[in-house]
Amino acid sequence: MNRVLFTLAAFSTLAIFADPVRLDSGLVSGADGRITGVRVYKGIPYAAPPVGDMRWKPPAPPAPWTGVKAATEFSPVCMQNPYPETSIYYSPLPNRSEDCLYLNVWTAAKTPSDRRPVMIWIHGGGFTRGSGSTPTYDGENFAQKGVVLVTVNYRLAAFGFLAHPDLTAQSPHHSSGNYGLLDQIAALEWVKRNIAAFGGDPKRVTIFGESAGSSAVNFLQASPLAKGLFQRAIGESGANFARGGTLADLERAGAKYSLTELRSKSAEDLLKMEIAARPGVDGCVVPASVASIFAQGKQNDVPVIAGSNADESRTLAPYSSNQSAFLESVRKRFGASSEEFLKLYPVDSEATAAEAHYASTRDQGMGWNMRTWAREQAKTGKAPAFLYYFTRIPPGPDADKYRAYHAAEIQYVFGNLSPKRPWEDTDRKLSDAMLQYWVNFAVKGDPNGPGLPPWPRYDATVDAGMEFGNSVVVKRNINKTALDFFDRLAGGEGSR
């Protein structure tokens, strides 16, 4: 009799998690993944459609529904233009819409009581492109390793980041812009309310992203509105320590147009206008510069992984100059520091000018920002920071051209090595290691674990990080002399 009761109780517990899953807005059903035991839920609304009067307003809760919503297809992506077909990042653009505030969940949990760590991926794309449904971001490998993985769409370009004096006047917080960051915060709040239904632990949430997604993670760590919504943060090639500005700076592009005119535009027509709009210091979501928030120790104090790639600029800033023009630009930008710059990046030919361009833009941008992130967290926070440097060149016909390019690490982190490349055992082993480090970090706020080379927490006096390349090794003083040069110029031309 006791055995029968136990079996029934176990069946009842399993049935709680079996489809449909009950959310605070209704029931959803998913589908089996390609990996046995993984369940996938696509296109779940986490906010109301930001259309009509809701354009350029903070996200509102989704309307509840009756019956069971089939969460088996990705939603449209947010309004955006595709990458040029010549770009390494190009892919055909799926359906797009202003109605795009949806997220996706991958889980292998058996019951809500599993309380697995949660990871929320914030996609990159310069805050103008991208989505949570990009195939590289498929979360089945994370789910198989015990993580509940979430990917998110958020409003982009002018739809997500338009600042305008009239919008500021209408806001109870006297700010505007940063609607895309507010979308991300709404997704974090949705996770806090609902992720336990998928077997996730709302008190063990890691936010991670690459490029603009990493920049967003950095903003969220600085934002008081995101306090308590995540417990770890990972940034891959993107931060904001050199960016300040004011709300007036953000409003300048939008102020060229009347708000009435902008509201009357269709989504397609508004997209064609290509209004410059980015996240920034709005006084509310981001109350002050990220640099000042960290300097004062006012950031959300959580463990951090931060890192960059060895050849970021080969896709972000292709060399299109010549030796004499490059040297002229160096002297114009760095003035009295030009000679010191040229000692760090010697130029005596067209080939060395190109290499100087790629190395200096890498160091001045991603390298400096990511080391600063780790340094500032280690300096003013109690939670640890871990630094990395990705140097592995993905094999293929474009390897010599792009090398360890911007975003190259993502496929390794997710364990989704594209079938288009002739992968080697080195790549598969590197992917296994990076995926496991990221999972360990989600579990306990420390990437270290059995079978992996020890990864030291960041200490500026040692200046060591993990190199992810042909092997996984600790490396000290990564581009240190150059990064120290840009440190000395921080706050001036060298930091912009």
CSV table of C-alpha atoms in Angstrom, one decimal:
chain,number,residue,atom,x,y,z
A,1,MET,CA,0.0,0.0,0.0
A,2,ASN,CA,2.8,2.4,0.9
A,3,ARG,CA,4.6,1.6,-2.3
A,4,VAL,CA,1.4,2.5,-4.3
A,5,LEU,CA,1.0,5.8,-2.4
A,6,PHE,CA,4.7,6.6,-3.1
A,7,THR,CA,4.3,5.9,-6.8
A,8,LEU,CA,1.1,8.0,-7.0
A,9,ALA,CA,2.8,10.8,-5.2
A,10,ALA,CA,5.8,10.7,-7.5
A,11,PHE,CA,3.5,10.7,-10.5
A,12,SER,CA,1.7,13.7,-9.1
A,13,THR,CA,5.0,15.5,-8.6
A,14,LEU,CA,6.0,14.8,-12.2
A,15,ALA,CA,2.7,15.8,-13.5
A,16,ILE,CA,3.1,19.2,-11.9
A,17,PHE,CA,5.9,20.0,-14.4
A,18,ALA,CA,4.5,18.1,-17.4
A,19,ASP,CA,2.8,20.2,-20.0
A,20,PRO,CA,1.1,22.4,-19.8
A,21,VAL,CA,3.2,24.7,-17.6
A,22,ARG,CA,1.3,27.2,-15.5
A,23,LEU,CA,2.7,30.8,-15.7
A,24,ASP,CA,1.2,33.9,-14.0
A,25,SER,CA,-0.4,34.8,-17.3
A,26,GLY,CA,-1.7,31.4,-18.5
A,27,LEU,CA,-0.7,27.9,-19.5
A,28,VAL,CA,1.9,27.0,-22.1
A,29,SER,CA,3.0,23.8,-23.7
A,30,GLY,CA,6.4,23.1,-25.3
A,31,ALA,CA,8.1,20.4,-27.4
A,32,ASP,CA,10.8,17.9,-26.9
A,33,GLY,CA,14.3,19.0,-27.9
A,34,ARG,CA,16.7,17.1,-30.0
A,35,ILE,CA,18.6,15.9,-26.8
A,36,THR,CA,16.6,13.4,-24.8
A,37,GLY,CA,15.2,14.9,-21.7
A,38,VAL,CA,15.3,18.5,-22.8
A,39,ARG,CA,12.1,20.4,-23.2
A,40,VAL,CA,11.9,23.6,-25.3
A,41,TYR,CA,9.4,26.5,-24.9
A,42,LYS,CA,9.5,29.1,-27.6
A,43,GLY,CA,7.8,32.5,-28.1
A,44,ILE,CA,6.5,33.0,-24.5
A,45,PRO,CA,5.3,36.6,-24.1
A,46,TYR,CA,6.9,38.4,-21.1
A,47,ALA,CA,5.4,41.8,-21.8
A,48,ALA,CA,2.6,43.3,-23.7
A,49,PRO,CA,3.2,44.2,-27.4
A,50,PRO,CA,4.9,47.7,-27.4
A,51,VAL,CA,2.7,49.0,-30.2
A,52,GLY,CA,0.4,51.9,-30.7
A,53,ASP,CA,0.4,54.1,-27.6
A,54,MET,CA,2.8,51.7,-26.0
A,55,ARG,CA,5.6,52.6,-28.4
A,56,TRP,CA,8.3,54.4,-26.4
A,57,LYS,CA,6.9,53.4,-23.1
A,58,PRO,CA,8.1,51.0,-20.4
A,59,PRO,CA,7.0,47.4,-21.0
A,60,ALA,CA,3.7,46.4,-19.5
A,61,PRO,CA,2.7,42.9,-18.2
A,62,PRO,CA,1.4,40.5,-20.9
A,63,ALA,CA,-2.4,40.1,-21.1
A,64,PRO,CA,-3.5,36.8,-19.5
A,65,TRP,CA,-4.9,34.2,-21.8
A,66,THR,CA,-7.3,31.3,-21.5
A,67,GLY,CA,-6.6,27.7,-22.7
A,68,VAL,CA,-3.1,26.5,-23.5
A,69,LYS,CA,-0.7,28.5,-25.6
A,70,ALA,CA,1.5,26.4,-27.8
A,71,ALA,CA,5.0,27.6,-27.2
A,72,THR,CA,6.5,25.7,-30.1
A,73,GLU,CA,7.5,28.4,-32.6
A,74,PHE,CA,9.8,31.4,-32.2
A,75,SER,CA,8.2,34.8,-32.2
A,76,PRO,CA,9.0,37.4,-34.9
A,77,VAL,CA,12.2,39.3,-34.2
A,78,CYS,CA,12.2,42.9,-33.2
A,79,MET,CA,12.2,45.5,-36.0
A,80,GLN,CA,15.6,45.6,-37.6
A,81,ASN,CA,17.5,45.7,-40.9
A,82,PRO,CA,19.6,42.7,-41.8
A,83,TYR,CA,23.4,42.7,-41.9
A,84,PRO,CA,24.8,43.3,-45.3
A,85,GLU,CA,25.2,40.0,-47.3
A,86,THR,CA,28.9,40.6,-47.4
A,87,SER,CA,29.1,40.5,-43.5
A,88,ILE,CA,30.3,37.5,-41.7
A,89,TYR,CA,27.3,38.0,-39.4
A,90,TYR,CA,24.8,37.9,-42.2
A,91,SER,CA,21.8,35.5,-42.1
A,92,PRO,CA,18.4,35.8,-43.8
A,93,LEU,CA,16.1,37.9,-41.6
A,94,PRO,CA,13.0,36.0,-40.2
A,95,ASN,CA,9.7,37.7,-39.7
A,96,ARG,CA,10.0,41.0,-37.9
A,97,SER,CA,7.5,43.0,-35.9
A,98,GLU,CA,7.1,45.6,-33.2
A,99,ASP,CA,5.2,42.9,-31.4
A,100,CYS,CA,8.4,41.0,-30.4
A,101,LEU,CA,8.7,40.9,-26.6
A,102,TYR,CA,9.0,37.2,-26.2
A,103,LEU,CA,11.5,34.8,-24.6
A,104,ASN,CA,12.5,31.2,-25.0
A,105,VAL,CA,13.2,28.5,-22.4
A,106,TRP,CA,15.3,25.3,-22.5
A,107,THR,CA,15.0,23.0,-19.5
A,108,ALA,CA,15.8,19.4,-18.6
A,109,ALA,CA,14.4,19.7,-15.1
A,110,LYS,CA,11.9,17.0,-14.0
A,111,THR,CA,10.0,19.0,-11.4
A,112,PRO,CA,9.7,22.6,-10.2
A,113,SER,CA,11.5,21.6,-7.0
A,114,ASP,CA,14.7,20.9,-9.0
A,115,ARG,CA,15.7,24.5,-8.6
A,116,ARG,CA,18.3,24.5,-11.3
A,117,PRO,CA,20.5,27.5,-11.9
A,118,VAL,CA,19.1,29.9,-14.5
A,119,MET,CA,21.1,31.7,-17.3
A,120,ILE,CA,19.5,34.5,-19.3
A,121,TRP,CA,21.2,35.3,-22.6
A,122,ILE,CA,21.1,38.9,-23.9
A,123,HIS,CA,21.9,38.9,-27.6
A,124,GLY,CA,24.3,41.3,-29.4
A,125,GLY,CA,24.0,43.2,-32.6
A,126,GLY,CA,24.9,46.8,-31.8
A,127,PHE,CA,21.5,47.4,-30.2
A,128,THR,CA,20.2,47.5,-33.8
A,129,ARG,CA,20.0,43.8,-34.8
A,130,GLY,CA,19.7,40.3,-33.4
A,131,SER,CA,17.2,38.1,-31.5
A,132,GLY,CA,16.9,35.4,-29.0
A,133,SER,CA,16.1,32.8,-31.7
A,134,THR,CA,19.5,32.9,-33.5
A,135,PRO,CA,20.5,29.2,-34.0
A,136,THR,CA,23.9,29.7,-32.3
A,137,TYR,CA,22.0,30.5,-29.1
A,138,ASP,CA,20.2,27.2,-28.9
A,139,GLY,CA,20.2,26.3,-25.2
A,140,GLU,CA,19.9,22.5,-25.3
A,141,ASN,CA,23.6,21.9,-24.3
A,142,PHE,CA,23.2,24.2,-21.3
A,143,ALA,CA,20.0,22.5,-20.4
A,144,GLN,CA,21.6,19.0,-20.6
A,145,LYS,CA,24.2,20.2,-18.2
A,146,GLY,CA,21.6,21.3,-15.6
A,147,VAL,CA,20.9,24.9,-16.5
A,148,VAL,CA,17.5,26.4,-17.3
A,149,LEU,CA,18.5,28.6,-20.3
A,150,VAL,CA,16.5,31.7,-21.3
A,151,THR,CA,17.0,33.8,-24.4
A,152,VAL,CA,15.2,37.2,-24.8
A,153,ASN,CA,14.1,39.6,-27.5
A,154,TYR,CA,14.2,43.3,-26.7
A,155,ARG,CA,13.4,46.4,-28.6
A,156,LEU,CA,16.2,47.7,-30.9
A,157,ALA,CA,17.4,50.9,-32.5
A,158,ALA,CA,14.9,53.8,-32.3
A,159,PHE,CA,12.2,51.4,-31.1
A,160,GLY,CA,14.2,50.6,-28.1
A,161,PHE,CA,16.4,53.5,-27.4
A,162,LEU,CA,14.9,56.8,-28.7
A,163,ALA,CA,15.3,59.6,-26.3
A,164,HIS,CA,13.3,62.7,-27.0
A,165,PRO,CA,12.5,65.9,-24.9
A,166,ASP,CA,8.8,65.3,-25.2
A,167,LEU,CA,9.1,61.7,-24.0
A,168,THR,CA,11.2,63.0,-21.1
A,169,ALA,CA,8.5,65.5,-20.3
A,170,GLN,CA,5.8,62.8,-20.3
A,171,SER,CA,7.8,60.4,-18.1
A,172,PRO,CA,7.1,60.4,-14.4
A,173,HIS,CA,10.8,59.7,-14.0
A,174,HIS,CA,11.8,62.6,-16.2
A,175,SER,CA,13.8,60.4,-18.5
A,176,SER,CA,13.5,58.7,-21.9
A,177,GLY,CA,15.3,56.2,-24.0
A,178,ASN,CA,16.6,52.9,-22.6
A,179,TYR,CA,13.3,51.1,-23.4
A,180,GLY,CA,15.3,48.1,-24.6
A,181,LEU,CA,17.0,47.9,-21.2
A,182,LEU,CA,13.6,48.2,-19.5
A,183,ASP,CA,12.5,45.2,-21.7
A,184,GLN,CA,15.5,43.2,-20.3
A,185,ILE,CA,14.5,44.1,-16.8
A,186,ALA,CA,10.9,43.1,-17.4
A,187,ALA,CA,12.3,39.7,-18.7
A,188,LEU,CA,14.3,39.4,-15.5
A,189,GLU,CA,11.2,40.1,-13.5
A,190,TRP,CA,9.2,37.5,-15.5
A,191,VAL,CA,12.0,35.0,-14.7
A,192,LYS,CA,11.7,35.8,-11.0
A,193,ARG,CA,8.0,35.1,-11.1
A,194,ASN,CA,7.8,32.2,-13.4
A,195,ILE,CA,11.1,30.3,-13.8
A,196,ALA,CA,10.4,27.9,-10.9
A,197,ALA,CA,7.6,26.4,-13.1
A,198,PHE,CA,10.4,25.2,-15.4
A,199,GLY,CA,12.5,23.8,-12.6
A,200,GLY,CA,14.7,26.9,-12.3
A,201,ASP,CA,15.9,28.7,-9.2
A,202,PRO,CA,14.9,32.4,-9.2
A,203,LYS,CA,17.6,33.1,-6.6
A,204,ARG,CA,20.4,31.8,-8.8
A,205,VAL,CA,20.2,33.8,-12.0
A,206,THR,CA,23.1,34.6,-14.3
A,207,ILE,CA,22.8,37.2,-17.0
A,208,PHE,CA,25.2,36.9,-19.9
A,209,GLY,CA,25.7,38.4,-23.3
A,210,GLU,CA,28.1,39.3,-26.0
A,211,SER,CA,28.9,42.7,-27.7
A,212,ALA,CA,25.8,44.8,-27.2
A,213,GLY,CA,24.4,42.0,-25.0
A,214,SER,CA,27.5,42.3,-22.9
A,215,SER,CA,27.2,46.1,-22.8
A,216,ALA,CA,23.6,45.5,-21.6
A,217,VAL,CA,24.8,43.2,-18.9
A,218,ASN,CA,27.2,45.9,-17.8
A,219,PHE,CA,24.4,48.5,-17.8
A,220,LEU,CA,22.2,46.2,-15.8
A,221,GLN,CA,24.9,45.6,-13.2
A,222,ALA,CA,25.0,49.4,-12.8
A,223,SER,CA,21.2,49.8,-12.7
A,224,PRO,CA,19.4,50.1,-9.4
A,225,LEU,CA,16.2,48.9,-11.2
A,226,ALA,CA,17.8,45.5,-11.7
A,227,LYS,CA,18.9,45.0,-8.1
A,228,GLY,CA,18.1,41.6,-6.8
A,229,LEU,CA,17.1,40.2,-10.2
A,230,PHE,CA,20.3,38.4,-10.9
A,231,GLN,CA,23.2,36.9,-8.9
A,232,ARG,CA,26.0,36.6,-11.4
A,233,ALA,CA,27.0,38.4,-14.6
A,234,ILE,CA,29.1,37.4,-17.7
A,235,GLY,CA,30.2,40.0,-20.2
A,236,GLU,CA,31.7,38.9,-23.6
A,237,SER,CA,33.3,41.8,-25.5
A,238,GLY,CA,31.3,44.8,-24.5
A,239,ALA,CA,31.1,47.4,-21.6
A,240,ASN,CA,30.6,51.1,-21.1
A,241,PHE,CA,33.4,52.4,-18.9
A,242,ALA,CA,34.4,55.0,-21.6
A,243,ARG,CA,30.8,56.2,-22.2
A,244,GLY,CA,29.2,58.9,-20.2
A,245,GLY,CA,27.1,61.7,-21.6
A,246,THR,CA,23.9,63.1,-20.4
A,247,LEU,CA,20.2,62.7,-21.1
A,248,ALA,CA,20.4,65.8,-23.3
A,249,ASP,CA,23.1,64.0,-25.4
A,250,LEU,CA,20.8,61.0,-25.8
A,251,GLU,CA,17.9,63.3,-26.8
A,252,ARG,CA,19.8,65.1,-29.5
A,253,ALA,CA,19.1,62.7,-32.3
A,254,GLY,CA,15.4,62.3,-31.5
A,255,ALA,CA,14.9,66.0,-31.1
A,256,LYS,CA,15.4,66.5,-34.8
A,257,TYR,CA,11.8,65.2,-35.3
A,258,SER,CA,8.5,66.0,-33.7
A,259,LEU,CA,7.2,63.2,-31.5
A,260,THR,CA,3.8,63.4,-33.1
A,261,GLU,CA,5.5,62.8,-36.5
A,262,LEU,CA,7.4,59.8,-35.1
A,263,ARG,CA,4.4,58.3,-33.5
A,264,SER,CA,2.4,58.5,-36.8
A,265,LYS,CA,5.0,56.5,-38.7
A,266,SER,CA,4.5,52.8,-39.4
A,267,ALA,CA,7.1,50.5,-38.0
A,268,GLU,CA,8.6,50.0,-41.5
A,269,ASP,CA,8.8,53.7,-42.2
A,270,LEU,CA,10.3,54.4,-38.8
A,271,LEU,CA,13.0,51.8,-39.5
A,272,LYS,CA,13.8,53.4,-42.8
A,273,MET,CA,14.6,56.7,-41.1
A,274,GLU,CA,17.6,55.1,-39.4
A,275,ILE,CA,17.5,57.4,-36.4
A,276,ALA,CA,20.6,57.0,-34.3
A,277,ALA,CA,19.7,55.7,-30.8
A,278,ARG,CA,21.7,53.9,-28.2
A,279,PRO,CA,21.3,53.1,-24.5
A,280,GLY,CA,23.1,55.5,-22.1
A,281,VAL,CA,22.9,57.6,-18.9
A,282,ASP,CA,19.2,58.6,-18.7
A,283,GLY,CA,19.1,59.4,-15.0
A,284,CYS,CA,16.7,56.6,-14.2
A,285,VAL,CA,17.6,53.2,-15.6
A,286,VAL,CA,21.2,54.2,-15.7
A,287,PRO,CA,21.4,57.1,-13.1
A,288,ALA,CA,25.1,58.0,-13.7
A,289,SER,CA,28.0,56.9,-15.8
A,290,VAL,CA,28.9,53.2,-15.4
A,291,ALA,CA,32.4,54.3,-14.5
A,292,SER,CA,31.3,56.5,-11.6
A,293,ILE,CA,28.8,53.9,-10.4
A,294,PHE,CA,31.5,51.2,-10.1
A,295,ALA,CA,34.0,53.7,-8.7
A,296,GLN,CA,31.7,54.4,-5.9
A,297,GLY,CA,30.9,50.7,-5.3
A,298,LYS,CA,27.2,51.3,-6.1
A,299,GLN,CA,27.0,48.5,-8.7
A,300,ASN,CA,24.9,45.4,-8.1
A,301,ASP,CA,27.7,43.5,-6.4
A,302,VAL,CA,27.7,40.0,-8.0
A,303,PRO,CA,30.4,37.7,-9.3
A,304,VAL,CA,31.6,38.7,-12.8
A,305,ILE,CA,33.3,37.0,-15.7
A,306,ALA,CA,34.5,39.5,-18.3
A,307,GLY,CA,36.6,39.0,-21.4
A,308,SER,CA,37.4,39.8,-25.0
A,309,ASN,CA,38.8,38.3,-28.2
A,310,ALA,CA,42.3,38.7,-29.8
A,311,ASP,CA,41.0,40.0,-33.1
A,312,GLU,CA,37.8,41.9,-32.3
A,313,SER,CA,38.5,44.7,-34.9
A,314,ARG,CA,38.9,42.5,-37.9
A,315,THR,CA,35.1,42.5,-38.3
A,316,LEU,CA,34.2,45.6,-36.3
A,317,ALA,CA,36.6,48.0,-37.8
A,318,PRO,CA,38.2,46.7,-41.0
A,319,TYR,CA,41.3,48.5,-42.0
A,320,SER,CA,40.6,50.9,-44.9
A,321,SER,CA,43.4,53.4,-44.7
A,322,ASN,CA,47.1,53.6,-45.7
A,323,GLN,CA,50.3,54.1,-43.8
A,324,SER,CA,50.5,57.9,-44.1
A,325,ALA,CA,46.8,58.5,-43.4
A,326,PHE,CA,47.0,56.1,-40.4
A,327,LEU,CA,50.0,58.0,-38.9
A,328,GLU,CA,48.2,61.3,-39.4
A,329,SER,CA,45.1,60.1,-37.6
A,330,VAL,CA,47.3,58.8,-34.7
A,331,ARG,CA,48.9,62.2,-34.3
A,332,LYS,CA,45.6,64.0,-34.5
A,333,ARG,CA,43.9,61.8,-31.9
A,334,PHE,CA,46.7,61.3,-29.5
A,335,GLY,CA,48.7,64.5,-29.7
A,336,ALA,CA,51.6,64.5,-27.3
A,337,SER,CA,51.0,60.8,-26.6
A,338,SER,CA,51.5,59.9,-30.3
A,339,GLU,CA,55.1,58.8,-29.9
A,340,GLU,CA,54.2,56.6,-27.0
A,341,PHE,CA,51.4,55.1,-29.0
A,342,LEU,CA,53.8,54.4,-31.9
A,343,LYS,CA,56.2,52.6,-29.6
A,344,LEU,CA,53.4,50.3,-28.6
A,345,TYR,CA,52.2,49.9,-32.2
A,346,PRO,CA,55.2,50.4,-34.5
A,347,VAL,CA,54.5,51.4,-38.1
A,348,ASP,CA,57.1,51.1,-40.8
A,349,SER,CA,55.0,49.7,-43.7
A,350,GLU,CA,51.5,49.2,-45.0
A,351,ALA,CA,51.4,45.8,-43.4
A,352,THR,CA,52.5,47.0,-39.9
A,353,ALA,CA,50.1,50.0,-40.2
A,354,ALA,CA,47.2,47.5,-40.6
A,355,GLU,CA,48.4,45.4,-37.7
A,356,ALA,CA,48.8,48.6,-35.6
A,357,HIS,CA,45.2,49.6,-36.4
A,358,TYR,CA,43.8,46.2,-35.5
A,359,ALA,CA,45.8,45.8,-32.3
A,360,SER,CA,45.2,49.4,-31.0
A,361,THR,CA,41.4,49.4,-31.7
A,362,ARG,CA,41.1,46.0,-30.0
A,363,ASP,CA,43.0,47.3,-27.0
A,364,GLN,CA,41.4,50.7,-26.8
A,365,GLY,CA,37.9,49.3,-27.1
A,366,MET,CA,37.1,45.8,-25.9
A,367,GLY,CA,40.4,45.0,-24.2
A,368,TRP,CA,40.5,48.1,-22.0
A,369,ASN,CA,36.8,48.0,-21.2
A,370,MET,CA,36.7,44.3,-20.2
A,371,ARG,CA,39.9,44.6,-18.0
A,372,THR,CA,38.4,47.7,-16.4
A,373,TRP,CA,35.2,45.8,-15.7
A,374,ALA,CA,37.1,43.1,-13.9
A,375,ARG,CA,39.4,45.6,-12.1
A,376,GLU,CA,36.5,47.8,-10.9
A,377,GLN,CA,34.5,44.8,-9.6
A,378,ALA,CA,37.6,43.5,-7.8
A,379,LYS,CA,38.4,46.9,-6.4
A,380,THR,CA,35.0,48.2,-5.2
A,381,GLY,CA,32.9,45.0,-4.9
A,382,LYS,CA,33.0,42.1,-2.5
A,383,ALA,CA,32.1,39.5,-5.1
A,384,PRO,CA,35.0,38.1,-7.3
A,385,ALA,CA,35.8,38.9,-10.9
A,386,PHE,CA,37.3,36.5,-13.5
A,387,LEU,CA,39.0,37.8,-16.7
A,388,TYR,CA,39.5,35.8,-19.9
A,389,TYR,CA,41.1,36.3,-23.4
A,390,PHE,CA,39.8,34.3,-26.3
A,391,THR,CA,42.5,33.6,-28.9
A,392,ARG,CA,41.4,30.4,-30.8
A,393,ILE,CA,41.0,31.0,-34.5
A,394,PRO,CA,38.0,29.0,-35.8
A,395,PRO,CA,39.1,26.8,-38.7
A,396,GLY,CA,37.8,27.5,-42.2
A,397,PRO,CA,38.5,29.4,-45.4
A,398,ASP,CA,38.2,32.8,-43.7
A,399,ALA,CA,40.5,31.9,-40.8
A,400,ASP,CA,43.5,34.0,-42.0
A,401,LYS,CA,41.2,37.0,-42.7
A,402,TYR,CA,39.2,37.2,-39.5
A,403,ARG,CA,41.3,35.2,-36.9
A,404,ALA,CA,39.8,35.2,-33.4
A,405,TYR,CA,37.1,37.7,-34.5
A,406,HIS,CA,34.4,39.5,-32.5
A,407,ALA,CA,31.7,36.9,-31.4
A,408,ALA,CA,33.9,33.9,-32.4
A,409,GLU,CA,33.6,32.6,-28.8
A,410,ILE,CA,29.8,32.4,-28.7
A,411,GLN,CA,29.6,29.1,-30.6
A,412,TYR,CA,32.2,27.6,-28.2
A,413,VAL,CA,30.3,28.8,-25.1
A,414,PHE,CA,27.0,27.3,-26.3
A,415,GLY,CA,28.6,24.1,-27.6
A,416,ASN,CA,27.0,24.8,-31.0
A,417,LEU,CA,29.9,24.5,-33.4
A,418,SER,CA,28.5,25.3,-36.8
A,419,PRO,CA,28.6,22.4,-39.2
A,420,LYS,CA,29.9,24.7,-41.9
A,421,ARG,CA,33.5,24.7,-40.5
A,422,PRO,CA,36.1,21.9,-40.4
A,423,TRP,CA,36.3,21.7,-36.6
A,424,GLU,CA,39.2,19.9,-35.0
A,425,ASP,CA,39.5,18.1,-31.7
A,426,THR,CA,41.0,21.3,-30.2
A,427,ASP,CA,37.8,23.2,-30.9
A,428,ARG,CA,35.6,20.5,-29.4
A,429,LYS,CA,37.7,20.3,-26.3
A,430,LEU,CA,37.8,24.1,-26.0
A,431,SER,CA,34.0,24.3,-26.4
A,432,ASP,CA,33.5,21.6,-23.7
A,433,ALA,CA,35.8,23.5,-21.3
A,434,MET,CA,34.1,26.9,-21.9
A,435,LEU,CA,30.6,25.5,-21.6
A,436,GLN,CA,31.5,23.8,-18.3
A,437,TYR,CA,33.2,26.9,-16.9
A,438,TRP,CA,30.1,29.0,-17.7
A,439,VAL,CA,27.8,26.3,-16.1
A,440,ASN,CA,30.0,26.1,-13.0
A,441,PHE,CA,29.8,29.9,-12.7
A,442,ALA,CA,26.0,29.7,-12.9
A,443,VAL,CA,25.9,27.1,-10.2
A,444,LYS,CA,28.1,28.7,-7.6
A,445,GLY,CA,29.4,32.1,-8.8
A,446,ASP,CA,32.9,30.5,-9.5
A,447,PRO,CA,33.8,28.9,-12.8
A,448,ASN,CA,36.2,26.4,-11.3
A,449,GLY,CA,35.4,22.7,-11.1
A,450,PRO,CA,36.8,19.2,-11.4
A,451,GLY,CA,38.7,18.4,-14.6
A,452,LEU,CA,39.3,22.1,-15.5
A,453,PRO,CA,42.5,24.1,-15.2
A,454,PRO,CA,42.2,26.4,-12.2
A,455,TRP,CA,41.0,29.9,-13.1
A,456,PRO,CA,42.2,32.5,-10.6
A,457,ARG,CA,39.9,35.3,-9.5
A,458,TYR,CA,41.1,38.7,-10.9
A,459,ASP,CA,43.6,40.6,-8.9
A,460,ALA,CA,45.1,43.8,-10.5
A,461,THR,CA,48.4,43.3,-8.8
A,462,VAL,CA,48.8,39.9,-10.5
A,463,ASP,CA,46.7,40.8,-13.7
A,464,ALA,CA,46.0,37.2,-14.7
A,465,GLY,CA,43.2,35.8,-16.8
A,466,MET,CA,42.3,32.6,-18.5
A,467,GLU,CA,43.4,32.3,-22.2
A,468,PHE,CA,41.0,30.3,-24.3
A,469,GLY,CA,43.0,29.3,-27.3
A,470,ASN,CA,44.7,26.3,-28.7
A,471,SER,CA,45.0,25.3,-25.0
A,472,VAL,CA,43.3,26.6,-21.8
A,473,VAL,CA,46.0,28.3,-19.7
A,474,VAL,CA,46.3,31.1,-17.2
A,475,LYS,CA,48.1,34.1,-18.7
A,476,ARG,CA,49.4,37.1,-16.9
A,477,ASN,CA,49.6,40.7,-18.1
A,478,ILE,CA,47.5,40.3,-21.2
A,479,ASN,CA,48.3,43.2,-23.5
A,480,LYS,CA,49.2,45.0,-20.2
A,481,THR,CA,51.5,47.8,-21.5
A,482,ALA,CA,49.0,48.9,-24.1
A,483,LEU,CA,46.0,48.7,-21.7
A,484,ASP,CA,47.9,50.7,-19.1
A,485,PHE,CA,48.5,53.3,-21.8
A,486,PHE,CA,44.8,53.7,-22.4
A,487,ASP,CA,44.2,53.6,-18.7
A,488,ARG,CA,46.3,56.8,-18.4
A,489,LEU,CA,44.3,58.4,-21.1
A,490,ALA,CA,40.9,57.4,-19.6
A,491,GLY,CA,38.6,60.2,-19.5
A,492,GLY,CA,40.2,61.9,-22.4
A,493,GLU,CA,40.5,61.1,-26.1
A,494,GLY,CA,42.1,57.8,-25.5
A,495,SER,CA,39.0,56.4,-23.8
A,496,ARG,CA,36.5,57.4,-26.4
